[in-house]
Tab-separated table of C-alpha atoms in Angstrom:
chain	number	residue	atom	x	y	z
A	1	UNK	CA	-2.467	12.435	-11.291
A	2	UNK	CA	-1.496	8.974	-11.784
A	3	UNK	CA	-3.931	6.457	-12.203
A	4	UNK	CA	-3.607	2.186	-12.124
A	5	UNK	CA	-5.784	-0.363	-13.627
A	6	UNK	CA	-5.673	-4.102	-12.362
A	7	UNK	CA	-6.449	-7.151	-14.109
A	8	UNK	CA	-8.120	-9.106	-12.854
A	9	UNK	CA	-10.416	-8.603	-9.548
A	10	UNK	CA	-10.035	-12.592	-8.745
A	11	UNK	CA	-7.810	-15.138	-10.629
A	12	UNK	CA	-8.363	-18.965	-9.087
A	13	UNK	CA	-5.610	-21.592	-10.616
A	14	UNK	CA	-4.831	-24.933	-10.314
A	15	UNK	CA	-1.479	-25.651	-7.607
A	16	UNK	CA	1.245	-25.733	-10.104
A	17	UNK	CA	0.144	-23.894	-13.209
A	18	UNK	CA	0.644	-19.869	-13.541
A	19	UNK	CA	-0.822	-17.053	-13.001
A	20	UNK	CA	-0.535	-13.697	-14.570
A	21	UNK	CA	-1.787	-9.970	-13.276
A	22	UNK	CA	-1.548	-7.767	-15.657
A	23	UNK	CA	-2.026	-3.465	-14.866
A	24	UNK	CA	-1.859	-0.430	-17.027
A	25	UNK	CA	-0.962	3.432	-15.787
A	26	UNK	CA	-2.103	6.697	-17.024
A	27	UNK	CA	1.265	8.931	-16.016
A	28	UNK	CA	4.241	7.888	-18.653
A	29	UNK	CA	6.809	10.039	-15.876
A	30	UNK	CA	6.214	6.942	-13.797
A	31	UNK	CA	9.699	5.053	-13.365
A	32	UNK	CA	9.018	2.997	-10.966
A	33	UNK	CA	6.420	-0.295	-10.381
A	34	UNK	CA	6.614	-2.404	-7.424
A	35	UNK	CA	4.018	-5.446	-6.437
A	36	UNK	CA	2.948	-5.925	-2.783
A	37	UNK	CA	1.539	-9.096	-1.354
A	38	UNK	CA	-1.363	-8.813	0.958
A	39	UNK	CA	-2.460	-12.357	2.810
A	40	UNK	CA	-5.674	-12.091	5.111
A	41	UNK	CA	-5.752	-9.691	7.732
A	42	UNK	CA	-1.922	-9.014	7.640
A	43	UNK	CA	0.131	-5.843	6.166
A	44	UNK	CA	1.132	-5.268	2.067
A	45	UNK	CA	4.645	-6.825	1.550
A	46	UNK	CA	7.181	-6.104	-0.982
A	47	UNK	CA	7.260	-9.029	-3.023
A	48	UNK	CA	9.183	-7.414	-6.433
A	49	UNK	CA	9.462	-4.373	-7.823
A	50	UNK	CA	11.256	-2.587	-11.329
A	51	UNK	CA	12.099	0.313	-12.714
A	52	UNK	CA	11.552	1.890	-15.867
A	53	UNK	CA	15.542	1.185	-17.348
A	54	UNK	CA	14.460	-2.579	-17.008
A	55	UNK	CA	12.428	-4.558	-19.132
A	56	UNK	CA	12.028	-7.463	-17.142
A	57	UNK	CA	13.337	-8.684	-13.522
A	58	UNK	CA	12.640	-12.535	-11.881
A	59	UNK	CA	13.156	-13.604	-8.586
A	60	UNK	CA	12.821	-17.502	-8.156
A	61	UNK	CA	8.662	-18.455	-8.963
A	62	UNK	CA	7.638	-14.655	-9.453
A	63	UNK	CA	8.712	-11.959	-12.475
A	64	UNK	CA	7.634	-8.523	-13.335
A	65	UNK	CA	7.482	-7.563	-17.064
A	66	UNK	CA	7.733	-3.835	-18.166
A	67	UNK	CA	6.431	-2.237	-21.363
A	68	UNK	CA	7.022	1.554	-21.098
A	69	UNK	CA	5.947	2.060	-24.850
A	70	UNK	CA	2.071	1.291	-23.531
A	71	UNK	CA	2.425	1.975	-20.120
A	72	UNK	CA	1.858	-1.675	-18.743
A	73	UNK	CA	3.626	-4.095	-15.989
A	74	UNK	CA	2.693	-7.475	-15.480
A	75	UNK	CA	3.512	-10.072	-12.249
A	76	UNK	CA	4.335	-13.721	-13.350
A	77	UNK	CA	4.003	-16.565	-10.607
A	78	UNK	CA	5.327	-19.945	-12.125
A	79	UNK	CA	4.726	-22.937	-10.119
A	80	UNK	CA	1.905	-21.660	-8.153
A	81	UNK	CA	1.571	-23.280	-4.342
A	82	UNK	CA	-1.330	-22.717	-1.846
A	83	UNK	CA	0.969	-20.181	-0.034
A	84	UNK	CA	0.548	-18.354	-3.147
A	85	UNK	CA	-2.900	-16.988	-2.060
A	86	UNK	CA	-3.417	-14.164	-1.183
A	87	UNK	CA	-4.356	-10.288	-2.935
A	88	UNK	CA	-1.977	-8.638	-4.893
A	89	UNK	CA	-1.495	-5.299	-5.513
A	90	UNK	CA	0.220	-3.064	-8.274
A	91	UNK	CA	1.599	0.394	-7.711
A	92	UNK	CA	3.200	2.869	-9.421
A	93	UNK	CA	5.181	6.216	-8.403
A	94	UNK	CA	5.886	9.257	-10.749
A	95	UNK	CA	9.997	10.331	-10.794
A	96	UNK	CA	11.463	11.790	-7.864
A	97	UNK	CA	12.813	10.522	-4.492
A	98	UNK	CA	9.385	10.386	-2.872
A	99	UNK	CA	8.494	7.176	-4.275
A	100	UNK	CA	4.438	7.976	-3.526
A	101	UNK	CA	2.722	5.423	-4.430
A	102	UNK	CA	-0.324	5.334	-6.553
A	103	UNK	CA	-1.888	1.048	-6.216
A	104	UNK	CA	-4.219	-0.525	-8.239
A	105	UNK	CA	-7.521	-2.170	-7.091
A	106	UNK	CA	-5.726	-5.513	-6.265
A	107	UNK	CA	-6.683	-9.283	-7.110
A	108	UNK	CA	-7.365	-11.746	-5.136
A	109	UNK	CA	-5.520	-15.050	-6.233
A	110	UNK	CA	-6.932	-18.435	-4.737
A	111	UNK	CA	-4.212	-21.456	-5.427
A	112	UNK	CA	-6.505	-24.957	-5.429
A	113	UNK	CA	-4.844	-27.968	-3.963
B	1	UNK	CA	14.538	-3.561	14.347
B	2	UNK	CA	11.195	-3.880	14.899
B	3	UNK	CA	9.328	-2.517	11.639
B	4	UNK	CA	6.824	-0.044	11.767
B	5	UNK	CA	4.511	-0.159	14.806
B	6	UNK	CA	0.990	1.086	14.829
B	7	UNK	CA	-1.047	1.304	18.123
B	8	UNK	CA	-4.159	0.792	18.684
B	9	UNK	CA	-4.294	-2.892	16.790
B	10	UNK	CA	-8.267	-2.490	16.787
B	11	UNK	CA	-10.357	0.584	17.733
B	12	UNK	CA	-14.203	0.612	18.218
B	13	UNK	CA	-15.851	3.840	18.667
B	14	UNK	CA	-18.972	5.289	18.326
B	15	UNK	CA	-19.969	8.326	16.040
B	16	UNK	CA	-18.654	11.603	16.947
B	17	UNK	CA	-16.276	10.572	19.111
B	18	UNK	CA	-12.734	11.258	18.016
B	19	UNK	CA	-10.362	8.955	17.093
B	20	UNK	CA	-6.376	8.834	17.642
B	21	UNK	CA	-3.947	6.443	15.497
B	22	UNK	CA	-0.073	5.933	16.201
B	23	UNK	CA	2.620	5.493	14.338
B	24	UNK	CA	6.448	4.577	14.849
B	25	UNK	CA	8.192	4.338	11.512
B	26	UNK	CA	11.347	2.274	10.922
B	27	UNK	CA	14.645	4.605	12.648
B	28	UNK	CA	16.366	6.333	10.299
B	29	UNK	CA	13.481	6.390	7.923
B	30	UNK	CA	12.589	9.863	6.465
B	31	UNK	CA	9.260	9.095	4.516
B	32	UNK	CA	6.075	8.539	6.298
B	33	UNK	CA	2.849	7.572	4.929
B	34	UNK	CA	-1.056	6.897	5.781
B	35	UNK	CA	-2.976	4.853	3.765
B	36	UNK	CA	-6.594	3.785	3.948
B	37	UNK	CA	-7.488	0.415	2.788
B	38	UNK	CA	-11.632	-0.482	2.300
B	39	UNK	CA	-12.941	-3.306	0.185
B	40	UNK	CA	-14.953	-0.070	-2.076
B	41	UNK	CA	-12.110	2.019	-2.326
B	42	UNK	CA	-8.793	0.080	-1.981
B	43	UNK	CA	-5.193	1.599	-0.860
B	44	UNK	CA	-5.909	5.377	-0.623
B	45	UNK	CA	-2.595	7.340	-0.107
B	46	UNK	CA	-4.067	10.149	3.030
B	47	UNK	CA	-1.041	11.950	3.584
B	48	UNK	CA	3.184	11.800	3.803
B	49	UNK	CA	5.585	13.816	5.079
B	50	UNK	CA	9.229	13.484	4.754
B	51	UNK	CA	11.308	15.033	7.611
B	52	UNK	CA	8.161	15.154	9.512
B	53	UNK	CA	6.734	18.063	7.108
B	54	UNK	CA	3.425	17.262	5.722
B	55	UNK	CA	4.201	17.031	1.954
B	56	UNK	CA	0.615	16.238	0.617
B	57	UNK	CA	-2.264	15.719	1.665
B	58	UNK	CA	-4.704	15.789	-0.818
B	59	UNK	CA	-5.917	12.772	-0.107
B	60	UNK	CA	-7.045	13.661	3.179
B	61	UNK	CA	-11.171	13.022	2.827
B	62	UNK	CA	-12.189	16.060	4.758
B	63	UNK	CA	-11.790	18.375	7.361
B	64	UNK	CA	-12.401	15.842	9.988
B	65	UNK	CA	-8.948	14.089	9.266
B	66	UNK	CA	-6.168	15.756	10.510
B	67	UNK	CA	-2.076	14.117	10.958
B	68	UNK	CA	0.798	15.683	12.669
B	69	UNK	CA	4.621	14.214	12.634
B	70	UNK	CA	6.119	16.294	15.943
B	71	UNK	CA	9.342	14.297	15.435
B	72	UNK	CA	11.230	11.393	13.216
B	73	UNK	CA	9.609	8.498	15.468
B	74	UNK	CA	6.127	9.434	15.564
B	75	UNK	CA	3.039	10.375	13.716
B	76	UNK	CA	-0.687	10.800	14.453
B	77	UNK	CA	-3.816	10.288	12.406
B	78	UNK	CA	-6.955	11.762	13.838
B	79	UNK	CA	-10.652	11.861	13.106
B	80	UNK	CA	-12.843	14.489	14.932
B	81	UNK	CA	-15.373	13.461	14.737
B	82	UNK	CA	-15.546	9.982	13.641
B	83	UNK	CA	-18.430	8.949	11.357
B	84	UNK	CA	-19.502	5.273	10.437
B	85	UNK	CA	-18.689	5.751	7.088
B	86	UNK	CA	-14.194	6.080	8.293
B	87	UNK	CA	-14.615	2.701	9.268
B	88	UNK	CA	-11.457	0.867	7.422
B	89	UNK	CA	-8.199	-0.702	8.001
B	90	UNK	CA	-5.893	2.470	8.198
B	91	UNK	CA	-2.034	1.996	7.501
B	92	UNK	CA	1.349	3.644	8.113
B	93	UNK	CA	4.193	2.997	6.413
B	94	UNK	CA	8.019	4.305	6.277
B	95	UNK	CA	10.611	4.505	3.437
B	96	UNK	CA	14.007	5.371	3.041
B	97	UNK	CA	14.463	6.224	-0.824
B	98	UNK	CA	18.166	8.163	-0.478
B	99	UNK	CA	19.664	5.027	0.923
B	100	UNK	CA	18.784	3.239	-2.652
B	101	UNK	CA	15.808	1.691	-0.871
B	102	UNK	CA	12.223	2.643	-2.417
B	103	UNK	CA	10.398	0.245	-0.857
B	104	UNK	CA	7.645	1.294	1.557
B	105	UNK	CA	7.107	-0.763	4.694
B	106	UNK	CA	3.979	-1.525	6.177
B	107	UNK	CA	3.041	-1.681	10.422
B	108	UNK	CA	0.765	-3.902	11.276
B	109	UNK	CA	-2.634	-1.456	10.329
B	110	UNK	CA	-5.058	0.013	12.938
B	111	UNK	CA	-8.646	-1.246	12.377
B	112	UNK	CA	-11.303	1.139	13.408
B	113	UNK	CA	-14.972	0.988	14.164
B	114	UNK	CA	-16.801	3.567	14.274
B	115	UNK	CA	-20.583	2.660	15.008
């Protein structure tokens, strides 16, 4: 089965500089890589996701990178505010319409003022 | 609407007792998953089903875990009996992939106790 690596387990920056996750997977019939936000004691959100016909995809402060070649996506957060916080995790689901997920071990991002 | 809804919020329970966990996925959504989220082990997928038919379930730990999906609105995860060691943050969540949309929404999580 699939299998995600995350890098790394905790990532502390400075408010305004960026930060970069970075995770590998194991199954090249994955096509599609989305990033969930998790902030303390609330629910994994959607915050970007991209599929294996895209190299890259930004939305405002945040942007996913793709390299299907050797199977590894990476989240970009420019800008980087104290809202920014929070654990991060990286999934990815093999073809079909099931979209299962398979996530990687998360990281824990701390923003300092 | 209002997202996926989980009931109960927080669950303490002792050991050997058995354990019920609800889940209302998003209407109109055909996936349903349970995940199980612990600082060791992270996001485990447990099971899905789409159309309320268990699709896999490998990821169920053992015997003791059992889900059912008796119709589009509602699932149950349940643990008979309940050992100290299923203590976690447990998760539904519901998807929709054939309207374009793969992204899995998460309820609120269920976190259980089990002393």
């Amino acid at each position: 089965g699939e299998n995600v690596e995350q890098h790394p387990s905790t990532l502390s920056v400075q408010e305004g500089d960026s930060a970069v996750i970075k995770c590998t997977y194991s199954d090249s019939a994955s096509n599609y890589f989305p990033w969930y936000k998790q902030e303390l004691g609330k629910r994994p959100q959607l915050i970007i996701d991209i599929r294996s016909n895209v190299g890259e995809k930004k939305d405002q402060r945040i942007a996913v990178t793709l390299n299907k070649t050797a199977k590894h996506f990476s989240l970009h957060i420019t800008e980087t505010q104290p809202e920014d916080s929070a654990v991060y995790f990286c999934a990815a689901s093999p073809s079909g319409s099931a979209r299962q997920l398979t996530f990687g071990s998360g990281t824990q991002l701390t923003v300092l003022p | 609407d209002a997202g996926v809804i989980q009931s109960p919020r927080h669950e303490v329970t002792e050991m050997g007792q058995e354990v019920t966990l609800r889940c209302k996925p998003i209407s109109g959504h055909d996936y349903l998953f349970w995940y199980r989220q612990t600082m060791m082990r992270g996001l485990e997928l447990l099971i899905y089903f789409n159309n309320n038919v268990p699709i896999d379930d490998s990821g169920m730990p053992e015997d003791r875990f059992s889900a059912k999906m008796p119709n589009a609105s509602f699932s149950t995860l349940k643990i008979q009996p309940s050992e100290p060691r299923d203590s976690a943050v447990y998760f539904c969540a519901s998807s929709n992939p054939a309207a374009g949309g793969a992204e899995q929404f998460f309820g609120p999580g269920t976190r259980l106790t089990v002393l």
